Coordinates of C-alpha atoms in Angstrom, one line a residue:
M1 CA 6.3 -11.9 1.4
C2 CA 9.3 -11.2 -0.9
G3 CA 10.8 -9.0 -3.5
I4 CA 10.8 -10.0 -7.1
T5 CA 12.6 -8.7 -10.2
G6 CA 13.5 -9.7 -13.7
W7 CA 14.4 -8.9 -17.3
V8 CA 13.1 -10.4 -20.5
S9 CA 15.0 -9.7 -23.7
F10 CA 14.3 -11.4 -27.0
D11 CA 17.4 -10.0 -28.8
R12 CA 20.0 -10.7 -26.0
D13 CA 21.5 -13.8 -24.4
L14 CA 20.7 -13.0 -20.8
T15 CA 22.8 -15.9 -19.5
R16 CA 25.7 -13.3 -20.0
H17 CA 24.0 -10.8 -17.7
Q18 CA 24.4 -12.4 -14.3
A19 CA 25.8 -9.2 -12.8
D20 CA 22.9 -7.1 -14.0
L21 CA 20.4 -9.6 -12.5
D22 CA 22.4 -9.7 -9.2
A23 CA 22.3 -5.8 -9.0
M24 CA 18.5 -5.8 -9.6
T25 CA 17.9 -8.5 -7.0
A26 CA 20.2 -6.9 -4.4
T27 CA 17.9 -3.8 -4.3
M28 CA 15.1 -6.1 -2.9
A29 CA 17.2 -7.4 0.0
C30 CA 15.1 -5.6 2.6
R31 CA 11.9 -7.1 1.3
G32 CA 13.5 -10.6 1.5
P33 CA 16.2 -10.9 4.2
D34 CA 16.0 -14.7 4.5
A35 CA 17.2 -16.0 1.1
E36 CA 18.3 -15.0 -2.4
G37 CA 17.7 -16.8 -5.7
G38 CA 17.9 -16.3 -9.4
R39 CA 17.4 -18.1 -12.7
L40 CA 19.0 -17.2 -16.0
E41 CA 17.8 -18.5 -19.4
R42 CA 18.6 -17.2 -22.8
H43 CA 15.8 -14.7 -23.0
A44 CA 14.7 -14.4 -19.3
A45 CA 16.4 -13.5 -16.1
L46 CA 14.4 -13.9 -12.8
G47 CA 15.5 -12.7 -9.4
H48 CA 14.0 -13.3 -6.0
R49 CA 14.6 -12.2 -2.4
R50 CA 12.6 -14.2 0.2
L51 CA 11.0 -13.4 3.5
A52 CA 10.1 -16.9 4.7
V53 CA 6.6 -17.0 6.1
I54 CA 5.1 -20.4 5.0
D55 CA 7.1 -23.6 4.5
I56 CA 10.3 -22.1 5.7
E57 CA 12.5 -24.9 4.2
G58 CA 10.6 -25.7 1.1
G59 CA 9.5 -22.4 -0.5
T60 CA 12.7 -21.3 -2.1
Q61 CA 12.5 -19.3 -5.4
P62 CA 12.5 -18.8 -8.3
M63 CA 10.5 -22.1 -8.5
S64 CA 10.3 -24.1 -11.7
V65 CA 8.3 -27.1 -13.1
R66 CA 9.6 -29.0 -16.1
T67 CA 6.8 -30.1 -18.5
D68 CA 7.0 -32.1 -21.7
D69 CA 6.9 -28.8 -23.7
G70 CA 9.4 -26.8 -21.6
V71 CA 10.2 -25.2 -18.2
V72 CA 7.8 -22.9 -16.4
T73 CA 9.3 -20.7 -13.7
I74 CA 7.7 -18.3 -11.1
T75 CA 9.1 -15.5 -9.0
Y76 CA 6.4 -14.7 -6.5
S77 CA 5.7 -12.2 -3.7
G78 CA 2.7 -12.2 -1.4
E79 CA 0.3 -14.7 0.1
A80 CA -2.6 -16.7 -1.4
Y81 CA -4.9 -17.2 1.6
N82 CA -6.9 -19.9 -0.1
F83 CA -3.9 -21.9 -1.2
A84 CA -5.0 -25.0 0.8
E85 CA -8.3 -25.3 -1.1
L86 CA -6.6 -24.7 -4.4
R87 CA -4.0 -27.3 -3.6
D88 CA -6.7 -29.9 -2.9
E89 CA -8.4 -29.1 -6.2
L90 CA -5.2 -29.3 -8.1
V91 CA -4.3 -32.7 -6.5
R92 CA -7.7 -33.9 -7.7
R93 CA -6.8 -32.8 -11.1
G94 CA -3.6 -34.8 -11.1
H95 CA -0.9 -32.4 -9.9
R96 CA 1.8 -33.5 -7.4
F97 CA 3.5 -31.2 -4.9
R98 CA 7.0 -31.2 -3.4
T99 CA 6.5 -28.5 -0.8
R100 CA 3.9 -27.0 1.5
S101 CA 4.3 -23.5 0.1
D102 CA 1.6 -21.3 -1.5
T103 CA 4.1 -20.4 -4.3
E104 CA 4.1 -24.0 -5.6
V105 CA 0.3 -23.9 -5.6
V106 CA 0.2 -20.7 -7.6
L107 CA 2.7 -22.2 -10.1
H108 CA 0.7 -25.3 -10.6
G109 CA -2.4 -23.2 -10.8
Y110 CA -0.8 -21.4 -13.8
L111 CA 0.0 -24.8 -15.4
E112 CA -3.7 -25.7 -15.0
W113 CA -5.5 -22.5 -15.8
D114 CA -2.8 -20.2 -17.4
E115 CA -3.3 -16.5 -16.5
A116 CA -6.8 -17.3 -15.4
V117 CA -5.3 -18.6 -12.2
A118 CA -5.5 -15.0 -10.9
E119 CA -9.3 -15.2 -10.8
R120 CA -9.1 -18.1 -8.4
L121 CA -6.7 -16.5 -5.9
N122 CA -7.7 -14.9 -2.6
G123 CA -4.9 -12.8 -1.2
M124 CA -2.3 -10.2 -1.7
Y125 CA 0.2 -11.0 -4.4
A126 CA 2.4 -9.9 -7.3
F127 CA 4.2 -12.4 -9.4
A128 CA 5.8 -13.1 -12.8
V129 CA 5.8 -16.4 -14.7
W130 CA 8.3 -17.1 -17.4
D131 CA 6.7 -19.7 -19.7
A132 CA 9.5 -21.1 -21.8
R133 CA 7.0 -23.2 -23.7
A134 CA 5.8 -20.1 -25.5
D135 CA 8.6 -17.6 -24.7
K136 CA 6.1 -15.6 -22.7
L137 CA 6.2 -13.6 -19.5
V138 CA 3.0 -13.2 -17.5
M139 CA 2.8 -10.6 -14.7
I140 CA -0.2 -10.6 -12.3
R141 CA -1.2 -8.4 -9.4
D142 CA -3.8 -8.7 -6.7
R143 CA -7.2 -7.1 -7.1
L144 CA -6.8 -4.1 -4.7
G145 CA -3.1 -3.5 -5.5
I146 CA -1.9 -4.5 -2.0
K147 CA 1.4 -5.8 -3.4
P148 CA 3.3 -3.5 -5.8
L149 CA 4.7 -4.6 -9.2
Y150 CA 6.3 -2.2 -11.7
Y151 CA 7.5 -2.7 -15.3
S152 CA 9.3 -0.8 -18.0
A153 CA 9.1 -1.8 -21.6
T154 CA 12.4 -2.0 -23.6
P155 CA 12.8 -2.2 -27.4
D156 CA 13.0 -6.0 -27.2
G157 CA 11.3 -7.0 -23.9
V158 CA 10.7 -5.7 -20.4
L159 CA 12.2 -5.0 -17.0
F160 CA 10.1 -5.5 -13.9
G161 CA 10.4 -5.4 -10.1
S162 CA 8.5 -5.1 -6.9
E163 CA 9.8 -1.6 -6.6
P164 CA 11.2 1.0 -9.0
K165 CA 14.6 0.7 -7.5
A166 CA 14.9 -2.9 -8.9
I167 CA 14.3 -1.6 -12.5
L168 CA 16.5 1.5 -12.0
A169 CA 19.4 -0.9 -11.1
N170 CA 19.4 -2.1 -14.7
P171 CA 21.6 -0.1 -17.2
L172 CA 18.7 0.2 -19.6
A173 CA 16.5 2.0 -17.1
D174 CA 15.5 5.7 -17.6
R175 CA 16.1 7.7 -14.4
T176 CA 14.1 10.7 -15.7
V177 CA 11.1 12.2 -13.9
G178 CA 8.9 14.5 -15.8
L179 CA 6.0 16.7 -15.1
D180 CA 3.4 13.9 -15.4
G181 CA 5.3 11.9 -12.8
L182 CA 5.3 14.8 -10.3
R183 CA 1.7 15.6 -11.0
A184 CA 0.6 12.0 -10.1
L185 CA 2.7 12.1 -7.0
F186 CA 1.8 15.6 -5.6
S187 CA -1.9 15.6 -6.7
F188 CA -2.9 12.6 -4.4
T189 CA -4.8 11.2 -7.4
Q190 CA -2.3 8.7 -9.0
P191 CA -4.4 6.7 -11.5
P192 CA -4.1 2.9 -11.6
G193 CA -1.2 1.7 -13.8
E194 CA 0.8 4.9 -13.8
A195 CA 4.2 5.5 -12.1
M196 CA 6.5 8.5 -11.4
W197 CA 9.5 7.5 -13.5
N198 CA 9.5 8.1 -17.2
G199 CA 8.7 4.9 -19.2
M200 CA 7.7 3.0 -16.1
R201 CA 4.3 1.7 -15.2
E202 CA 2.6 -0.3 -12.5
V203 CA 0.8 -3.5 -13.2
A204 CA -2.7 -2.2 -12.4
P205 CA -4.6 -3.6 -9.4
G206 CA -6.4 -6.7 -10.7
G207 CA -4.2 -6.5 -13.8
V208 CA -2.4 -9.0 -16.1
V209 CA 0.5 -7.9 -18.3
I210 CA 1.8 -10.4 -21.0
V211 CA 5.1 -9.9 -22.8
D212 CA 6.1 -12.1 -25.8
R213 CA 7.6 -11.7 -29.2
A214 CA 4.5 -10.0 -30.4
G215 CA 4.8 -7.2 -27.9
L216 CA 3.3 -6.1 -24.6
R217 CA -0.4 -6.5 -23.7
E218 CA -2.3 -5.6 -20.5
R219 CA -5.8 -6.3 -19.3
R220 CA -7.8 -6.3 -16.1
Y221 CA -9.1 -9.6 -14.7
W222 CA -10.9 -7.7 -11.9
T223 CA -12.5 -4.2 -11.4
L224 CA -14.9 -2.9 -8.9
R225 CA -18.3 -3.6 -10.3
T226 CA -21.8 -2.5 -9.4
R227 CA -24.2 -5.3 -8.4
P228 CA -27.7 -5.4 -6.7
H229 CA -27.8 -5.6 -2.9
A230 CA -30.9 -7.4 -1.8
D231 CA -30.0 -8.2 1.8
D232 CA -31.8 -6.5 4.7
R233 CA -29.9 -4.8 7.5
Q234 CA -29.7 -7.8 9.8
T235 CA -28.5 -10.1 7.0
T236 CA -26.0 -7.5 5.9
V237 CA -24.6 -7.1 9.4
E238 CA -24.3 -10.9 9.8
T239 CA -22.7 -11.3 6.4
V240 CA -20.0 -8.6 7.3
R241 CA -19.3 -10.4 10.6
S242 CA -19.1 -13.8 8.9
L243 CA -16.7 -12.5 6.2
L244 CA -14.5 -10.8 8.7
A245 CA -14.2 -13.9 10.8
D246 CA -13.2 -16.0 7.8
I247 CA -10.8 -13.4 6.5
V248 CA -8.9 -13.1 9.8
R249 CA -8.8 -16.9 10.2
R250 CA -7.2 -17.2 6.8
Q251 CA -4.8 -14.3 7.3
L252 CA -3.5 -15.7 10.6
V253 CA -1.9 -18.7 8.8
A254 CA 1.9 -18.5 9.0
D255 CA 4.8 -20.5 10.2
V256 CA 6.4 -17.5 11.9
P257 CA 5.4 -15.2 14.8
R258 CA 2.5 -12.9 14.0
C259 CA 0.8 -10.0 15.8
T260 CA -1.7 -7.2 15.3
L261 CA -1.3 -3.4 15.0
L262 CA -3.5 -1.9 17.7
S263 CA -4.2 1.8 17.9
G264 CA -7.3 1.7 20.0
G265 CA -9.5 2.8 17.1
L266 CA -12.4 0.7 15.9
D267 CA -10.7 -0.8 12.9
S268 CA -7.5 -2.1 14.5
S269 CA -9.5 -3.2 17.6
V270 CA -11.8 -5.3 15.5
I271 CA -8.9 -7.1 13.9
T272 CA -7.2 -7.6 17.3
A273 CA -10.3 -8.9 18.9
L274 CA -11.1 -11.4 16.1
S275 CA -7.4 -12.5 16.1
A276 CA -7.5 -13.0 19.8
A277 CA -10.7 -15.2 19.5
Q278 CA -9.2 -17.3 16.7
L279 CA -5.9 -17.9 18.4
A280 CA -7.5 -18.6 21.7
G281 CA -9.2 -21.6 20.1
H282 CA -5.7 -23.0 19.4
G283 CA -4.4 -22.2 22.9
E284 CA -2.5 -19.1 21.7
R285 CA -2.5 -15.5 22.8
V286 CA -2.4 -12.7 20.3
R287 CA 0.4 -10.1 20.5
S288 CA -0.4 -6.5 19.8
F289 CA 1.7 -3.3 19.2
A290 CA 1.0 0.4 19.2
V291 CA 3.0 3.5 18.7
D292 CA 3.3 6.4 21.1
F293 CA 5.5 9.4 21.6
V294 CA 7.3 10.4 24.8
G295 CA 5.1 12.8 26.6
Q296 CA 2.3 12.6 24.1
T297 CA -0.5 11.2 26.2
E298 CA 0.3 13.4 29.2
N299 CA 0.5 16.6 27.1
F300 CA -2.2 15.8 24.5
V301 CA -4.2 18.6 23.0
G302 CA -7.0 17.6 20.6
D303 CA -7.6 19.2 17.2
H304 CA -10.1 18.9 14.3
L305 CA -8.5 15.5 13.2
R306 CA -7.4 13.9 16.5
G307 CA -9.7 14.4 19.4
T308 CA -8.3 11.8 21.8
P309 CA -5.0 10.1 22.4
D310 CA -4.7 6.5 21.3
A311 CA -2.8 4.9 24.2
P312 CA -5.6 4.7 26.8
Y313 CA -8.0 3.0 24.2
A314 CA -5.3 0.6 23.0
R315 CA -4.6 -0.5 26.6
E316 CA -8.3 -0.9 27.2
V317 CA -8.8 -3.1 24.2
A318 CA -5.7 -5.2 25.0
A319 CA -7.1 -5.8 28.5
H320 CA -10.5 -6.6 27.1
V321 CA -9.3 -9.2 24.6
G322 CA -6.3 -10.5 26.6
S323 CA -3.6 -9.6 24.1
R324 CA 0.1 -9.3 25.0
H325 CA 0.3 -5.6 24.3
Q326 CA 3.4 -3.4 23.9
N327 CA 3.6 0.3 23.3
I328 CA 6.6 1.4 21.2
M329 CA 7.6 4.7 22.6
L330 CA 9.4 7.0 20.2
K331 CA 11.6 10.1 20.9
H332 CA 11.6 13.2 18.9
S333 CA 15.3 12.8 18.0
A334 CA 14.7 9.4 16.4
M335 CA 11.9 10.6 14.2
A336 CA 13.9 13.7 13.1
D337 CA 17.0 11.6 12.4
P338 CA 18.2 12.2 8.8
D339 CA 19.1 8.5 8.5
V340 CA 15.5 7.6 9.2
R341 CA 14.2 10.1 6.6
R342 CA 16.7 8.7 4.1
A343 CA 15.5 5.1 4.9
V344 CA 11.9 6.2 4.3
I345 CA 12.6 7.9 1.0
I346 CA 14.6 4.9 -0.2
A347 CA 11.7 2.6 0.8
R348 CA 9.2 4.7 -1.1
D349 CA 11.4 5.5 -4.1
G350 CA 10.0 9.0 -4.3
P351 CA 10.3 12.5 -2.9
F352 CA 7.0 12.6 -1.0
S353 CA 6.5 11.1 2.4
L354 CA 4.1 12.0 5.3
G355 CA 6.9 13.4 7.4
D356 CA 6.7 12.3 11.1
L357 CA 3.9 9.9 10.2
D358 CA 6.2 7.9 7.9
A359 CA 9.2 8.2 10.2
S360 CA 7.2 6.9 13.2
L361 CA 5.7 4.1 11.1
Y362 CA 9.1 3.0 10.0
L363 CA 10.4 3.0 13.6
L364 CA 7.3 1.2 14.8
F365 CA 7.7 -1.6 12.2
K366 CA 11.4 -1.8 12.9
A367 CA 10.7 -2.4 16.6
I368 CA 7.9 -4.9 15.8
R369 CA 10.2 -6.9 13.5
E370 CA 12.3 -7.8 16.5
H371 CA 9.4 -9.9 17.8
S372 CA 7.2 -10.8 14.8
T373 CA 7.4 -11.4 11.1
V374 CA 3.7 -10.9 10.2
A375 CA 1.3 -8.2 11.4
L376 CA -2.4 -7.8 10.8
S377 CA -3.5 -4.2 10.3
G378 CA -6.8 -2.3 10.3
E379 CA -5.8 -0.3 7.2
S380 CA -8.5 0.4 4.6
A381 CA -11.6 0.0 6.8
D382 CA -12.3 3.7 6.4
E383 CA -12.3 3.4 2.6
V384 CA -14.5 0.3 2.7
F385 CA -17.0 1.4 5.3
G386 CA -17.0 5.2 4.9
G387 CA -15.1 6.3 7.9
Y388 CA -13.4 9.6 7.0
P389 CA -15.0 12.8 8.1
W390 CA -15.4 14.1 4.5
F391 CA -17.7 11.1 3.7
H392 CA -20.3 12.8 5.9
E393 CA -19.7 16.5 5.2
P394 CA -22.3 17.9 2.8
A395 CA -19.8 20.3 1.2
A396 CA -17.4 17.4 0.5
Q397 CA -20.2 15.2 -0.8
A398 CA -21.2 17.9 -3.3
A399 CA -17.8 19.0 -4.4
D400 CA -17.0 18.3 -8.0
T401 CA -13.6 16.8 -7.1
F402 CA -11.9 14.2 -5.0
P403 CA -13.2 14.6 -1.5
W404 CA -9.8 14.6 0.1
I405 CA -8.2 17.2 -2.2
D406 CA -9.0 20.2 -0.1
L407 CA -7.1 18.7 2.9
F408 CA -4.0 17.5 1.0
V409 CA -3.6 19.7 -2.1
T410 CA -5.7 22.7 -2.8
G411 CA -6.8 23.9 0.7
A412 CA -5.2 26.4 3.0
R413 CA -3.5 23.5 5.0
A414 CA -2.0 21.8 1.9
Q415 CA 1.7 21.4 1.8
L416 CA 4.4 21.1 -0.8
S417 CA 2.2 21.9 -3.8
H418 CA 2.1 25.4 -2.4
R419 CA 5.9 25.6 -1.8
F420 CA 7.1 25.1 -5.4
N421 CA 8.5 28.2 -7.1
A422 CA 6.2 30.0 -9.5
D423 CA 7.6 28.4 -12.7
I424 CA 7.2 24.9 -11.4
T425 CA 3.8 25.6 -10.0
A426 CA 2.6 26.9 -13.4
A427 CA 4.1 24.0 -15.3
L428 CA 2.6 21.4 -13.0
D429 CA -0.9 22.9 -13.2
L430 CA -2.1 20.6 -10.5
P431 CA -5.7 21.9 -10.5
G432 CA -6.0 21.1 -14.2
Y433 CA -4.5 17.6 -13.7
I434 CA -6.8 16.9 -10.8
R435 CA -9.9 17.9 -12.9
D436 CA -8.9 15.5 -15.7
Q437 CA -8.2 12.6 -13.3
Y438 CA -11.4 13.2 -11.4
A439 CA -13.4 13.1 -14.7
R440 CA -11.6 9.9 -15.7
A441 CA -12.3 8.2 -12.4
V442 CA -16.0 9.2 -12.2
A443 CA -16.5 7.9 -15.7
E444 CA -15.5 4.4 -14.5
V445 CA -18.4 4.1 -12.0
E446 CA -21.3 2.0 -13.0
P447 CA -24.6 3.3 -11.7
A448 CA -27.1 1.0 -10.0
D449 CA -30.6 0.7 -11.3
G450 CA -33.1 2.9 -9.5
E451 CA -30.7 4.5 -7.0
S452 CA -31.3 8.1 -6.0
D453 CA -29.0 11.0 -6.9
H454 CA -27.6 11.0 -3.3
E455 CA -27.0 7.2 -3.4
R456 CA -25.3 7.6 -6.8
R457 CA -23.1 10.4 -5.5
M458 CA -22.0 8.3 -2.4
R459 CA -21.3 5.3 -4.7
V460 CA -19.0 7.6 -6.7
I461 CA -17.2 8.8 -3.5
C462 CA -16.8 5.2 -2.3
Y463 CA -15.4 4.2 -5.6
L464 CA -12.9 7.0 -5.6
H465 CA -11.6 5.9 -2.2
L466 CA -11.4 2.3 -3.2
T467 CA -9.6 2.8 -6.5
R468 CA -7.5 6.0 -5.8
F469 CA -7.1 7.0 -2.2
V470 CA -6.6 3.5 -0.7
R471 CA -3.8 2.8 -3.2
M472 CA -1.6 5.6 -1.7
L473 CA -2.1 4.2 1.8
L474 CA -1.5 0.6 0.7
D475 CA 1.7 1.6 -1.1
R476 CA 2.9 3.4 2.0
K477 CA 2.2 0.5 4.3
D478 CA 3.8 -2.0 2.0
R479 CA 7.0 0.0 1.2
I480 CA 7.7 1.0 4.8
S481 CA 7.0 -2.4 6.3
M482 CA 9.0 -4.3 3.8
A483 CA 11.9 -1.9 4.3
V484 CA 12.4 -3.7 7.6
G485 CA 11.3 -7.2 6.4
L486 CA 7.8 -7.1 8.1
E487 CA 4.8 -8.5 6.3
V488 CA 1.7 -6.5 7.0
R489 CA -1.6 -8.1 6.0
V490 CA -4.7 -6.0 5.5
P491 CA -7.9 -8.0 6.2
F492 CA -10.2 -5.2 5.2
C493 CA -8.9 -5.4 1.6
D494 CA -10.2 -8.9 1.0
H495 CA -12.0 -8.5 -2.3
R496 CA -15.1 -10.4 -1.1
L497 CA -15.7 -7.9 1.7
V498 CA -14.8 -4.9 -0.6
E499 CA -17.3 -6.0 -3.2
Y500 CA -20.1 -6.8 -0.7
V501 CA -19.8 -3.5 1.2
Y502 CA -19.3 -1.4 -1.9
N503 CA -22.7 -2.5 -3.2
T504 CA -24.4 -1.9 0.1
P505 CA -26.5 1.3 -0.1
W506 CA -25.2 4.3 1.6
S507 CA -28.3 4.5 3.8
L508 CA -27.4 1.1 5.1
K509 CA -23.8 2.0 5.6
T510 CA -24.9 4.8 7.9
F511 CA -28.1 3.4 9.3
D512 CA -27.4 4.6 12.9
G513 CA -26.4 8.1 11.7
R514 CA -22.7 7.6 12.2
E515 CA -19.6 6.6 10.2
K516 CA -18.9 2.8 9.7
S517 CA -22.3 1.7 11.0
L518 CA -22.0 -1.7 9.5
L519 CA -18.6 -2.5 11.0
R520 CA -19.7 -1.3 14.4
A521 CA -22.9 -3.3 14.4
A522 CA -21.1 -6.4 13.2
T523 CA -18.6 -6.3 16.0
T524 CA -20.5 -4.8 19.0
D525 CA -20.0 -7.9 21.1
L526 CA -16.2 -7.9 20.6
L527 CA -15.2 -4.5 22.0
P528 CA -15.5 -2.2 25.0
R529 CA -18.3 0.4 24.7
S530 CA -15.7 3.3 24.8
V531 CA -14.0 2.0 21.7
L532 CA -17.3 1.4 19.8
D533 CA -18.3 5.0 20.6
R534 CA -14.9 6.6 19.9
V535 CA -14.9 9.2 17.0
K536 CA -12.5 8.4 14.1
S537 CA -8.9 9.4 14.9
P538 CA -6.2 9.0 12.2
Y539 CA -2.7 7.7 12.7
P540 CA -1.0 9.7 15.4
A541 CA 1.3 12.7 14.8
T542 CA 3.8 14.1 17.2
R543 CA 3.2 17.6 18.6
D544 CA 6.6 17.8 20.3
P545 CA 8.2 21.3 19.7
L546 CA 11.6 19.7 20.2
Y547 CA 10.9 17.7 17.0
T548 CA 10.0 20.9 15.1
G549 CA 13.1 22.6 16.5
V550 CA 15.3 19.8 15.0
L551 CA 13.6 20.2 11.6
L552 CA 14.2 23.9 11.6
Q553 CA 17.9 23.4 12.3
Q554 CA 18.0 21.0 9.4
A555 CA 16.2 23.6 7.2
K556 CA 18.8 26.2 8.1
E557 CA 21.6 23.9 7.1
L558 CA 19.8 23.3 3.8
L559 CA 19.6 27.1 3.2
A560 CA 23.3 27.5 4.0
G561 CA 24.3 25.0 1.3
D562 CA 23.9 24.9 -2.5
D563 CA 21.0 22.4 -2.4
R564 CA 19.4 21.3 -5.6
V565 CA 16.0 21.4 -3.9
F566 CA 15.9 25.2 -4.4
E567 CA 15.6 24.7 -8.2
L568 CA 12.1 23.6 -7.4
V569 CA 11.1 25.2 -4.0
D570 CA 11.0 28.9 -3.2
P571 CA 13.9 29.6 -0.8
G572 CA 12.2 32.8 0.4
W573 CA 9.4 30.7 2.0
M574 CA 12.0 28.6 3.8
Q575 CA 13.9 31.7 5.0
E576 CA 10.8 33.0 6.6
V577 CA 9.9 29.7 8.2
V578 CA 13.2 29.1 9.9
R579 CA 12.7 32.3 11.9
Q580 CA 9.5 31.0 13.5
D581 CA 9.3 29.7 17.1
P582 CA 9.0 25.9 17.0
A583 CA 6.7 26.0 20.0
T584 CA 4.0 28.0 18.2
M585 CA 4.6 26.9 14.6
P586 CA 1.4 25.8 12.9
I587 CA 1.3 22.1 12.1
D588 CA 0.8 22.7 8.4
V589 CA 3.9 24.9 8.2
R590 CA 5.9 22.2 10.0
N591 CA 4.6 19.7 7.5
G592 CA 5.7 21.9 4.7
V593 CA 9.3 21.9 6.1
E594 CA 9.2 18.1 6.3
R595 CA 8.2 17.9 2.6
V596 CA 11.1 20.1 1.5
L597 CA 13.5 18.0 3.5
D598 CA 12.1 14.9 1.9
L599 CA 12.5 16.3 -1.6
S600 CA 16.1 17.3 -0.9
T601 CA 16.8 13.8 0.4
W602 CA 15.3 12.2 -2.7
L603 CA 17.3 14.4 -5.1
D604 CA 20.5 13.5 -3.2
V605 CA 19.9 9.8 -3.1
Y606 CA 18.4 9.1 -6.6
R607 CA 20.0 11.9 -8.6
P608 CA 17.1 11.9 -11.1
R609 CA 17.1 13.7 -14.4
L610 CA 14.3 16.2 -14.1
R611 CA 12.4 17.2 -17.2
L612 CA 10.1 20.0 -16.1
H613 CA 9.3 21.9 -19.3

């Protein structure tokens, strides 16, 4: 895992722009703490920060191959889990290798198949190839969008980077944020390819972007397609289990310490159990980590989202599979620390975080990084197997919108979208934007022959989660983990599993009347009965009133100053909130305070030009 960046300019001599390349590359230092590299040619400048995971000594970048027609150079981030098979195939085709790294395999794969190398990769990756033979830049991103890659077209080329901050470090970058950028951010519906900053875009998941003297072109080499599913229940369950075993086996390959994230829920427990079994065959013992808050388990009170605490289940799974388990205990003062909030906002390059959920995730990853460099996560199983409550609620199934919108944006418990002042709220028109994005997303779904209206509707809902909702969670996980130099792998995002389960009928996904029926059936023998029967519980949130009290004090300080945030947010709402008792404050109100503090921090750190009319 690494951070990449670069600049292509057909009208400049970029060999004179070392300082600009250095500035762009420096922004990626957290993503790649182990090494820095760069390559300057007349029309291309490529930068790289490395987190060494495979072939520690040999995988330095940018990496080049000299051919008879010119030099081809790659700057690469991510992992190709099938690099060993591809390497063998390329050797048979006459290629010779100097290292054991997957980077060199991908580079030679480009030499052999050009941009079609993407179709042969299994993994999470984002990379750029400068092909001096044709004065051409090729940018490629993995199918699900696990690894980020942004670009911004210029009059004579392009800027690109793993994160927006790399592009913003170039003097040509536009630091403006307009209404469309804020709509995408606060609507929880960001469409593939779009970004918050004006003039900036993402390479779409499963996308290829080519930049040459003729201009910029983009295409998709992969999209989520509808295909027939002919397997019966037993075969489907067996196929899911076989795929999961192969995926985890591949994703455990690393030359550095690795671990699993274990919450005690079904998803993370499955990954931990499979990892434990794989490593036991090599005489190793898996290491697992969980997050908890001081006093949380002892004082836990369930609600409509979280009915049980994680810690007892995580301990039970750890004992069952024999992992070396460690709970990372967090104090309220650490999660409310303004320096932690600032680190999260810088990691995400935007004004919207999930408050204590992001702060605790950052602190968890930071603690894990002291022991491991790679972690396997259960992220995205809910999107793949249908685990969220709204998948199974008739009202959400029938709603003519994204199923999660009521919780996050338009419902009574929604946060910052209800805290803007009246002028900004009217200008944003989030309901109208959400309607348009919903119609656009639904139009992408291919129906299956002969499926019922209900099956068709559930296919749409699954598609929305796998192309919209999961992207927000993957971006969060990548940005926060890479901010501390931790590579988090997501086995449930293997495209083979995603394609197979997506095309499984909803009646088969829920054959036992519960959520994630297929995943539970495929892994029954791996886990304790209590974990198999546990109801879905999302990532934990702190309920400590001391945490809320610190937030309210910070909000009072915000009100006492001349903060730019009140150009956007109604100060009257904040003045009412700070008078409330932190011990009885509703969680949605506390979350609203967190969002305003996030927005204030972003405005202070990034100093964006806001174009809101």
